[in-house]
């Protein structure tokens, strides 16, 4: 494993790169560039820089499809990196709670690390007590994806592909997954997922950025105001596995239908919050039709940054960074402490393979799974 280029990342963190890049936007200017970031398993890992010429920049590597940096202007137009992560590839290889990664083959938990499909039981690799979390011991966040650079460099687009062998981590079927990141002119980070399989399997692809709209490393996220477009959530047991019920949020600390500070009720006496050590739950999105639908809006009052999440998926995991404990020393040497970032993971519901009443996460040969999630940034 070799590594290069932390200096570019620190330039990004201070905003100096983005300011230089924005001086004279021109339509044919390159909006995707790359540099070698290191090697893993004998494969080259590149750090791609996408910019939209409107002040937004994303740095994404083909190891784990990880968003390493996401630079977004604040209310005063000052750029800041709003996702948690590391300066070097070696830090990602040492320990990461899925910072910025594409999570699969099955994002979130599958109870007792097993499921039955078409009458056959499959045993998975358990990596979260008796359960499996985020694909198992070596999920899609820990593999080198194949970059496809067939789109012109003037397009801020990065397409990644991973072929997961039949039986990997216990999952049946060779799964071919593609993930396309696009930075749009409207300050959106768009993620399009697709997958096919050669045997019936289960699938739940999601994205695991830890956001802090005040800037990564700038304290906790408890004053961020959260809106979740959901009348119901899926309650969990003490092992964070859904009970199978869809419960109304009305009258509970899970009610984010009107914008509420994340910290307002997070320490309330409530079994669900106790099990999750805070918010670590799946909400059942209110939606009509199959298209993109508003799932969440988050406002950081001090910086003025606003993030909206739209998705085609049925659920969203809101995780308030309860397992962050200051041991991850991130970009610029900043430690990420308790609740210093939050995740909004659009998804199928956790443990769907064992919950026939939940929307199906089964993919069969001949079908193509597709989903899209768009994170839109603005200020107020
Ligand atoms: C899960 C948390 C878990 C975290 C891992 C989240 O998606 O909901 O329970 O601890 O990922 O970093």
Coordinates of C-alpha atoms and ligand atoms in Angstrom, one line a residue:
X1 CA 0.0 0.0 0.0
X2 CA 1.4 3.4 -0.9
X3 CA -0.1 6.8 -0.5
X4 CA 0.2 10.3 -1.9
X5 CA -1.4 13.6 -2.0
X6 CA -2.6 14.7 1.5
X7 CA -1.5 18.2 0.6
X8 CA -4.2 18.6 -2.0
X9 CA -6.7 17.5 0.7
X10 CA -5.5 20.1 3.2
X11 CA -5.7 22.8 0.5
X12 CA -9.3 21.7 -0.1
X13 CA -10.1 21.9 3.6
X14 CA -8.9 25.5 3.7
X15 CA -10.9 26.3 0.6
X16 CA -7.9 27.6 -1.4
X17 CA -8.2 25.1 -4.2
X18 CA -11.8 25.7 -4.8
X19 CA -11.4 29.5 -4.9
X20 CA -8.7 29.2 -7.5
X21 CA -10.8 26.7 -9.5
X22 CA -13.8 29.0 -9.5
X23 CA -12.1 32.1 -10.8
X24 CA -13.0 31.7 -14.5
X25 CA -15.6 29.0 -15.0
X26 CA -15.7 27.9 -18.7
X27 CA -18.0 25.3 -20.1
X28 CA -15.2 23.1 -21.5
X29 CA -13.0 23.4 -18.4
X30 CA -12.2 20.0 -16.9
X31 CA -14.6 19.2 -14.1
X32 CA -13.1 15.8 -13.3
X33 CA -9.5 15.2 -12.5
X34 CA -7.6 12.5 -10.7
X35 CA -4.5 11.7 -8.9
X36 CA -3.0 8.5 -7.6
X37 CA -4.0 8.1 -3.9
X38 CA -2.3 4.7 -3.3
X39 CA -2.8 1.0 -4.0
X40 CA -4.9 -1.7 -2.3
X41 CA -4.8 -5.4 -3.1
X42 CA -2.4 -4.5 -5.9
X43 CA -4.9 -2.2 -7.5
X44 CA -4.6 1.5 -8.1
X45 CA -6.7 3.8 -6.0
X46 CA -7.4 7.2 -7.5
X47 CA -8.7 10.3 -5.8
X48 CA -11.1 12.0 -8.2
X49 CA -12.0 15.7 -7.9
X50 CA -15.3 16.7 -9.3
X51 CA -16.2 20.4 -9.4
X52 CA -19.4 22.0 -10.8
X53 CA -17.9 25.5 -11.3
X54 CA -20.5 26.9 -8.9
X55 CA -18.5 26.5 -5.7
X56 CA -19.0 22.8 -5.0
X57 CA -16.4 20.2 -5.1
X58 CA -16.4 16.5 -4.3
X59 CA -13.4 14.3 -3.8
X60 CA -14.2 10.6 -4.3
X61 CA -11.9 7.6 -4.4
X62 CA -12.5 4.2 -6.1
X63 CA -11.6 2.4 -2.8
X64 CA -15.1 1.8 -1.3
X65 CA -16.5 4.6 -3.5
X66 CA -15.7 6.8 -0.6
X67 CA -16.5 10.5 -0.6
X68 CA -13.4 11.8 1.0
X69 CA -14.3 15.5 0.9
X70 CA -17.4 17.5 0.0
X71 CA -16.9 21.3 -0.2
X72 CA -20.0 23.5 0.0
X73 CA -20.1 27.2 0.5
X74 CA -21.7 28.6 3.6
X75 CA -24.1 31.6 3.8
X76 CA -21.2 34.1 3.3
X77 CA -20.0 32.1 0.3
X78 CA -17.0 30.6 2.2
X79 CA -16.3 27.1 1.2
X80 CA -16.0 24.4 3.8
X81 CA -15.6 20.6 3.8
X82 CA -18.8 19.1 5.3
X83 CA -18.1 15.4 5.5
X84 CA -16.0 13.5 8.0
X85 CA -13.0 11.5 6.7
X86 CA -9.2 11.2 6.5
X87 CA -6.3 12.8 4.7
X88 CA -4.7 9.6 3.7
X89 CA -5.7 6.2 2.2
X90 CA -3.7 4.4 5.0
X91 CA -6.0 5.9 7.6
X92 CA -9.1 4.5 5.8
X93 CA -7.4 1.1 5.7
X94 CA -6.7 1.2 9.5
X95 CA -10.1 2.0 11.0
X96 CA -13.2 3.8 9.7
X97 CA -16.8 3.7 10.8
X98 CA -17.8 3.6 7.1
X99 CA -16.9 7.3 6.6
X100 CA -18.3 8.4 3.2
X101 CA -18.5 4.9 1.8
X102 CA -20.8 3.0 -0.5
X103 CA -22.3 0.3 1.7
X104 CA -23.3 -3.1 0.4
X105 CA -24.2 -5.8 -0.5
X106 CA -26.7 -5.3 2.2
X107 CA -26.5 -2.0 4.0
X108 CA -27.6 -1.9 7.6
X109 CA -28.3 -5.0 9.7
X110 CA -29.5 -8.5 9.0
X111 CA -30.6 -10.3 12.3
X112 CA -28.6 -13.4 13.4
X113 CA -26.6 -13.1 10.2
X114 CA -28.9 -15.3 8.2
X115 CA -31.9 -15.3 5.9
X116 CA -34.0 -17.6 3.9
X117 CA -34.7 -17.1 0.2
X118 CA -36.8 -19.4 -2.0
X119 CA -36.7 -22.0 0.8
X120 CA -32.9 -22.0 1.2
X121 CA -31.1 -20.6 4.2
X122 CA -28.0 -18.5 3.7
X123 CA -25.5 -17.8 6.5
X124 CA -23.6 -14.5 6.4
X125 CA -20.5 -13.3 8.1
X126 CA -21.5 -11.8 11.5
X127 CA -19.6 -8.6 12.3
X128 CA -22.0 -6.9 14.8
X129 CA -22.4 -9.4 17.6
X130 CA -24.6 -12.1 16.2
X131 CA -25.8 -9.9 13.4
X132 CA -24.3 -8.8 10.1
X133 CA -23.9 -5.0 9.5
X134 CA -23.2 -3.2 6.2
X135 CA -22.3 -6.3 4.1
X136 CA -20.2 -8.2 6.6
X137 CA -16.5 -8.4 7.3
X138 CA -15.4 -7.1 3.9
X139 CA -18.3 -5.2 2.4
X140 CA -18.5 -2.9 -0.6
X141 CA -16.9 -0.1 1.4
X142 CA -13.6 -2.2 1.6
X143 CA -13.1 -3.2 -2.0
X144 CA -11.5 -1.4 -4.9
X145 CA -14.1 -0.4 -7.5
X146 CA -13.3 -0.2 -11.2
X147 CA -13.5 3.4 -12.4
X148 CA -15.2 4.1 -15.8
X149 CA -13.8 7.2 -17.3
X150 CA -15.7 7.0 -20.6
X151 CA -17.6 10.3 -19.9
X152 CA -15.6 13.4 -20.9
X153 CA -13.6 15.1 -18.2
X154 CA -15.7 18.3 -18.7
X155 CA -18.5 16.3 -17.0
X156 CA -18.3 16.2 -13.2
X157 CA -19.3 12.5 -13.2
X158 CA -17.6 9.4 -11.7
X159 CA -18.9 6.0 -12.6
X160 CA -17.7 3.0 -10.5
X161 CA -18.3 -0.7 -10.9
X162 CA -17.9 -3.7 -8.6
X163 CA -18.5 -7.3 -9.4
X164 CA -19.2 -9.2 -6.2
X165 CA -18.5 -12.9 -6.6
X166 CA -21.2 -15.6 -5.9
X167 CA -21.0 -16.4 -2.2
X168 CA -19.0 -13.3 -1.1
X169 CA -19.7 -12.8 2.6
X170 CA -22.3 -15.5 2.3
X171 CA -24.6 -13.8 -0.2
X172 CA -25.8 -15.8 -3.2
X173 CA -25.3 -14.8 -6.8
X174 CA -22.6 -12.8 -8.7
X175 CA -23.8 -9.2 -8.3
X176 CA -22.6 -6.5 -10.7
X177 CA -23.1 -3.1 -9.1
X178 CA -22.6 0.3 -10.5
X179 CA -22.6 3.6 -8.7
X180 CA -22.5 6.9 -10.5
X181 CA -21.7 10.1 -8.7
X182 CA -22.7 13.4 -10.4
X183 CA -22.2 16.9 -9.2
X184 CA -24.9 19.0 -10.9
X185 CA -25.0 22.7 -11.8
X186 CA -27.7 23.1 -9.1
X187 CA -25.3 22.2 -6.2
X188 CA -26.5 18.6 -6.0
X189 CA -24.5 15.4 -5.3
X190 CA -26.5 12.8 -7.2
X191 CA -25.9 9.1 -6.7
X192 CA -27.4 6.6 -9.1
X193 CA -27.1 2.9 -8.2
X194 CA -27.8 -0.1 -10.4
X195 CA -27.3 -3.8 -10.0
X196 CA -27.9 -7.2 -11.7
X197 CA -27.4 -10.7 -10.5
X198 CA -27.1 -14.2 -11.9
X199 CA -28.9 -15.9 -9.0
X200 CA -31.7 -14.7 -6.7
X201 CA -30.1 -12.5 -3.9
X202 CA -30.8 -9.7 -1.5
X203 CA -29.5 -6.2 -2.0
X204 CA -29.4 -2.9 -0.1
X205 CA -27.0 -0.3 -1.4
X206 CA -26.6 3.0 0.4
X207 CA -24.2 5.9 1.0
X208 CA -22.6 6.5 4.4
X209 CA -21.3 10.1 4.6
X210 CA -21.1 11.6 8.0
X211 CA -22.2 15.2 7.5
X212 CA -21.5 18.2 9.7
X213 CA -22.9 21.3 8.0
X214 CA -20.8 23.5 10.3
X215 CA -17.7 21.8 8.7
X216 CA -16.1 18.5 9.5
X217 CA -14.3 18.6 12.9
X218 CA -16.2 21.7 14.0
X219 CA -18.1 20.2 17.0
X220 CA -21.3 18.3 17.4
X221 CA -24.4 18.3 15.2
X222 CA -27.0 18.7 18.0
X223 CA -28.0 22.2 16.9
X224 CA -28.7 21.2 13.3
X225 CA -32.5 21.3 12.6
X226 CA -33.7 18.1 11.1
X227 CA -36.9 17.4 9.1
X228 CA -37.8 13.9 8.2
X229 CA -40.7 13.4 5.8
X230 CA -42.0 10.3 7.6
X231 CA -45.1 9.5 9.7
X232 CA -43.7 6.2 10.8
X233 CA -40.5 4.5 11.7
X234 CA -39.3 0.9 12.3
X235 CA -38.8 0.4 16.0
X236 CA -35.8 -1.7 17.0
X237 CA -34.9 -4.2 19.8
X238 CA -31.8 -3.8 22.0
X239 CA -29.7 -5.3 19.2
X240 CA -30.8 -2.6 16.8
X241 CA -32.8 -5.1 14.7
X242 CA -36.3 -4.0 13.7
X243 CA -39.2 -5.6 15.6
X244 CA -41.2 -5.7 12.3
X245 CA -43.7 -3.1 13.4
X246 CA -44.2 0.2 11.6
X247 CA -44.9 2.7 14.4
X248 CA -46.4 6.2 14.2
X249 CA -43.9 9.0 15.2
X250 CA -46.7 11.1 16.7
X251 CA -46.0 12.0 20.3
X252 CA -42.5 10.4 20.3
X253 CA -38.9 11.8 20.0
X254 CA -38.9 10.3 16.5
X255 CA -41.3 12.9 15.2
X256 CA -39.3 15.2 12.9
X257 CA -42.2 16.1 10.6
X258 CA -41.6 19.7 11.7
X259 CA -38.0 20.9 11.8
X260 CA -36.5 20.1 15.2
X261 CA -33.0 20.4 16.6
X262 CA -31.3 17.0 16.6
X263 CA -30.3 17.6 20.3
X264 CA -33.8 18.7 21.4
X265 CA -35.0 15.3 22.6
X266 CA -32.0 13.0 22.0
X267 CA -31.4 12.4 25.7
X268 CA -35.1 11.9 26.5
X269 CA -36.1 8.8 28.6
X270 CA -37.2 6.6 25.8
X271 CA -36.4 2.9 25.1
X272 CA -35.8 3.5 21.4
X273 CA -33.3 6.2 22.1
X274 CA -31.7 4.0 24.8
X275 CA -31.3 1.1 22.4
X276 CA -29.8 3.3 19.7
X277 CA -27.7 5.4 22.2
X278 CA -29.5 8.3 20.4
X279 CA -30.9 8.2 16.9
X280 CA -30.0 5.1 14.9
X281 CA -33.3 4.2 13.3
X282 CA -35.0 3.7 10.0
X283 CA -37.9 6.0 9.1
X284 CA -40.6 4.9 6.7
X285 CA -40.7 7.7 4.1
X286 CA -44.0 9.3 3.1
X287 CA -44.0 9.0 -0.6
X288 CA -46.2 8.7 -3.6
X289 CA -45.1 7.0 -6.9
X290 CA -41.7 5.7 -7.7
X291 CA -39.8 8.9 -8.4
X292 CA -37.5 11.1 -6.4
X293 CA -39.3 12.3 -3.3
X294 CA -38.3 14.6 -0.4
X295 CA -37.0 12.5 2.5
X296 CA -35.1 15.0 4.7
X297 CA -34.1 18.6 5.1
X298 CA -31.3 19.7 7.5
X299 CA -30.4 23.3 8.4
X300 CA -27.3 24.3 10.3
X301 CA -28.3 27.7 11.8
X302 CA -24.8 29.1 12.3
X303 CA -23.3 28.4 8.8
X304 CA -26.7 28.8 7.1
X305 CA -26.0 25.6 5.1
X306 CA -29.1 23.6 4.1
X307 CA -29.1 20.0 2.8
X308 CA -32.1 18.3 1.3
X309 CA -32.2 14.6 0.6
X310 CA -34.5 13.2 -2.2
X311 CA -34.6 9.5 -3.0
X312 CA -36.5 6.8 -4.8
X313 CA -35.9 4.5 -1.8
X314 CA -38.6 3.5 0.8
X315 CA -36.6 4.3 3.9
X316 CA -33.9 6.4 5.5
X317 CA -31.6 5.6 8.4
X318 CA -30.9 8.7 10.5
X319 CA -27.8 7.9 12.6
X320 CA -26.6 10.7 15.0
X321 CA -23.0 9.5 15.2
X322 CA -23.5 7.9 18.7
X323 CA -20.5 5.6 18.3
X324 CA -18.0 8.3 17.5
X325 CA -15.8 8.7 20.5
X326 CA -12.8 10.9 19.5
X327 CA -10.5 8.0 18.6
X328 CA -10.8 8.7 14.8
X329 CA -8.4 11.5 14.0
X330 CA -9.7 13.0 10.8
X331 CA -8.7 15.5 8.2
X332 CA -6.4 18.3 9.4
X333 CA -5.7 16.3 12.6
X334 CA -9.2 17.0 14.0
X335 CA -10.7 14.3 16.3
X336 CA -14.3 13.3 15.6
X337 CA -16.0 13.1 19.0
X338 CA -19.5 11.9 20.1
X339 CA -22.2 13.0 17.7
X340 CA -19.8 15.2 15.6
X341 CA -21.5 14.0 12.4
X342 CA -24.8 12.5 11.3
X343 CA -25.7 10.0 8.5
X344 CA -28.8 10.0 6.3
X345 CA -28.7 6.6 4.6
X346 CA -31.5 6.1 2.0
X347 CA -32.3 2.4 1.9
X348 CA -34.6 -0.5 2.1
X349 CA -35.5 -1.3 5.7
X350 CA -33.0 -3.1 7.9
X351 CA -33.5 -6.9 8.2
X352 CA -35.9 -6.9 5.2
X353 CA -34.7 -10.4 4.1
X354 CA -36.3 -11.7 7.4
X355 CA -39.3 -9.4 7.4
X356 CA -41.8 -10.4 4.6
X357 CA -44.0 -7.5 5.6
X358 CA -41.3 -4.9 4.6
X359 CA -40.7 -3.8 1.0
X360 CA -38.8 -6.6 -0.8
X361 CA -35.0 -6.3 -1.1
X362 CA -34.8 -9.4 -3.4
X363 CA -33.2 -9.1 -6.8
X364 CA -33.6 -11.9 -9.4
X365 CA -31.7 -12.7 -12.6
X366 CA -33.1 -10.7 -15.5
X367 CA -34.1 -7.8 -13.3
X368 CA -32.1 -4.6 -12.9
X369 CA -32.2 -2.9 -9.5
X370 CA -32.0 0.9 -9.8
X371 CA -32.2 3.7 -7.2
X372 CA -31.3 7.3 -7.0
X373 CA -30.5 9.7 -4.1
X374 CA -29.8 13.4 -4.5
X375 CA -28.3 15.6 -1.8
X376 CA -29.0 19.2 -2.6
X377 CA -27.2 22.1 -0.9
X378 CA -28.2 25.7 -0.5
X379 CA -28.0 28.4 2.2
X380 CA -30.5 30.5 4.1
Ligands
LIG1 C1 -25.6 2.2 11.8 C2 -24.9 2.3 13.1 C3 -23.5 1.9 13.0 C4 -22.8 2.8 12.0 C5 -21.4 2.3 11.8 C6 -24.8 3.1 10.9 O1 -25.3 3.0 9.6 O2 -26.9 2.5 11.8 O3 -25.6 1.5 14.0 O4 -22.9 2.0 14.3 O5 -23.5 2.7 10.8 O6 -20.6 3.3 11.7

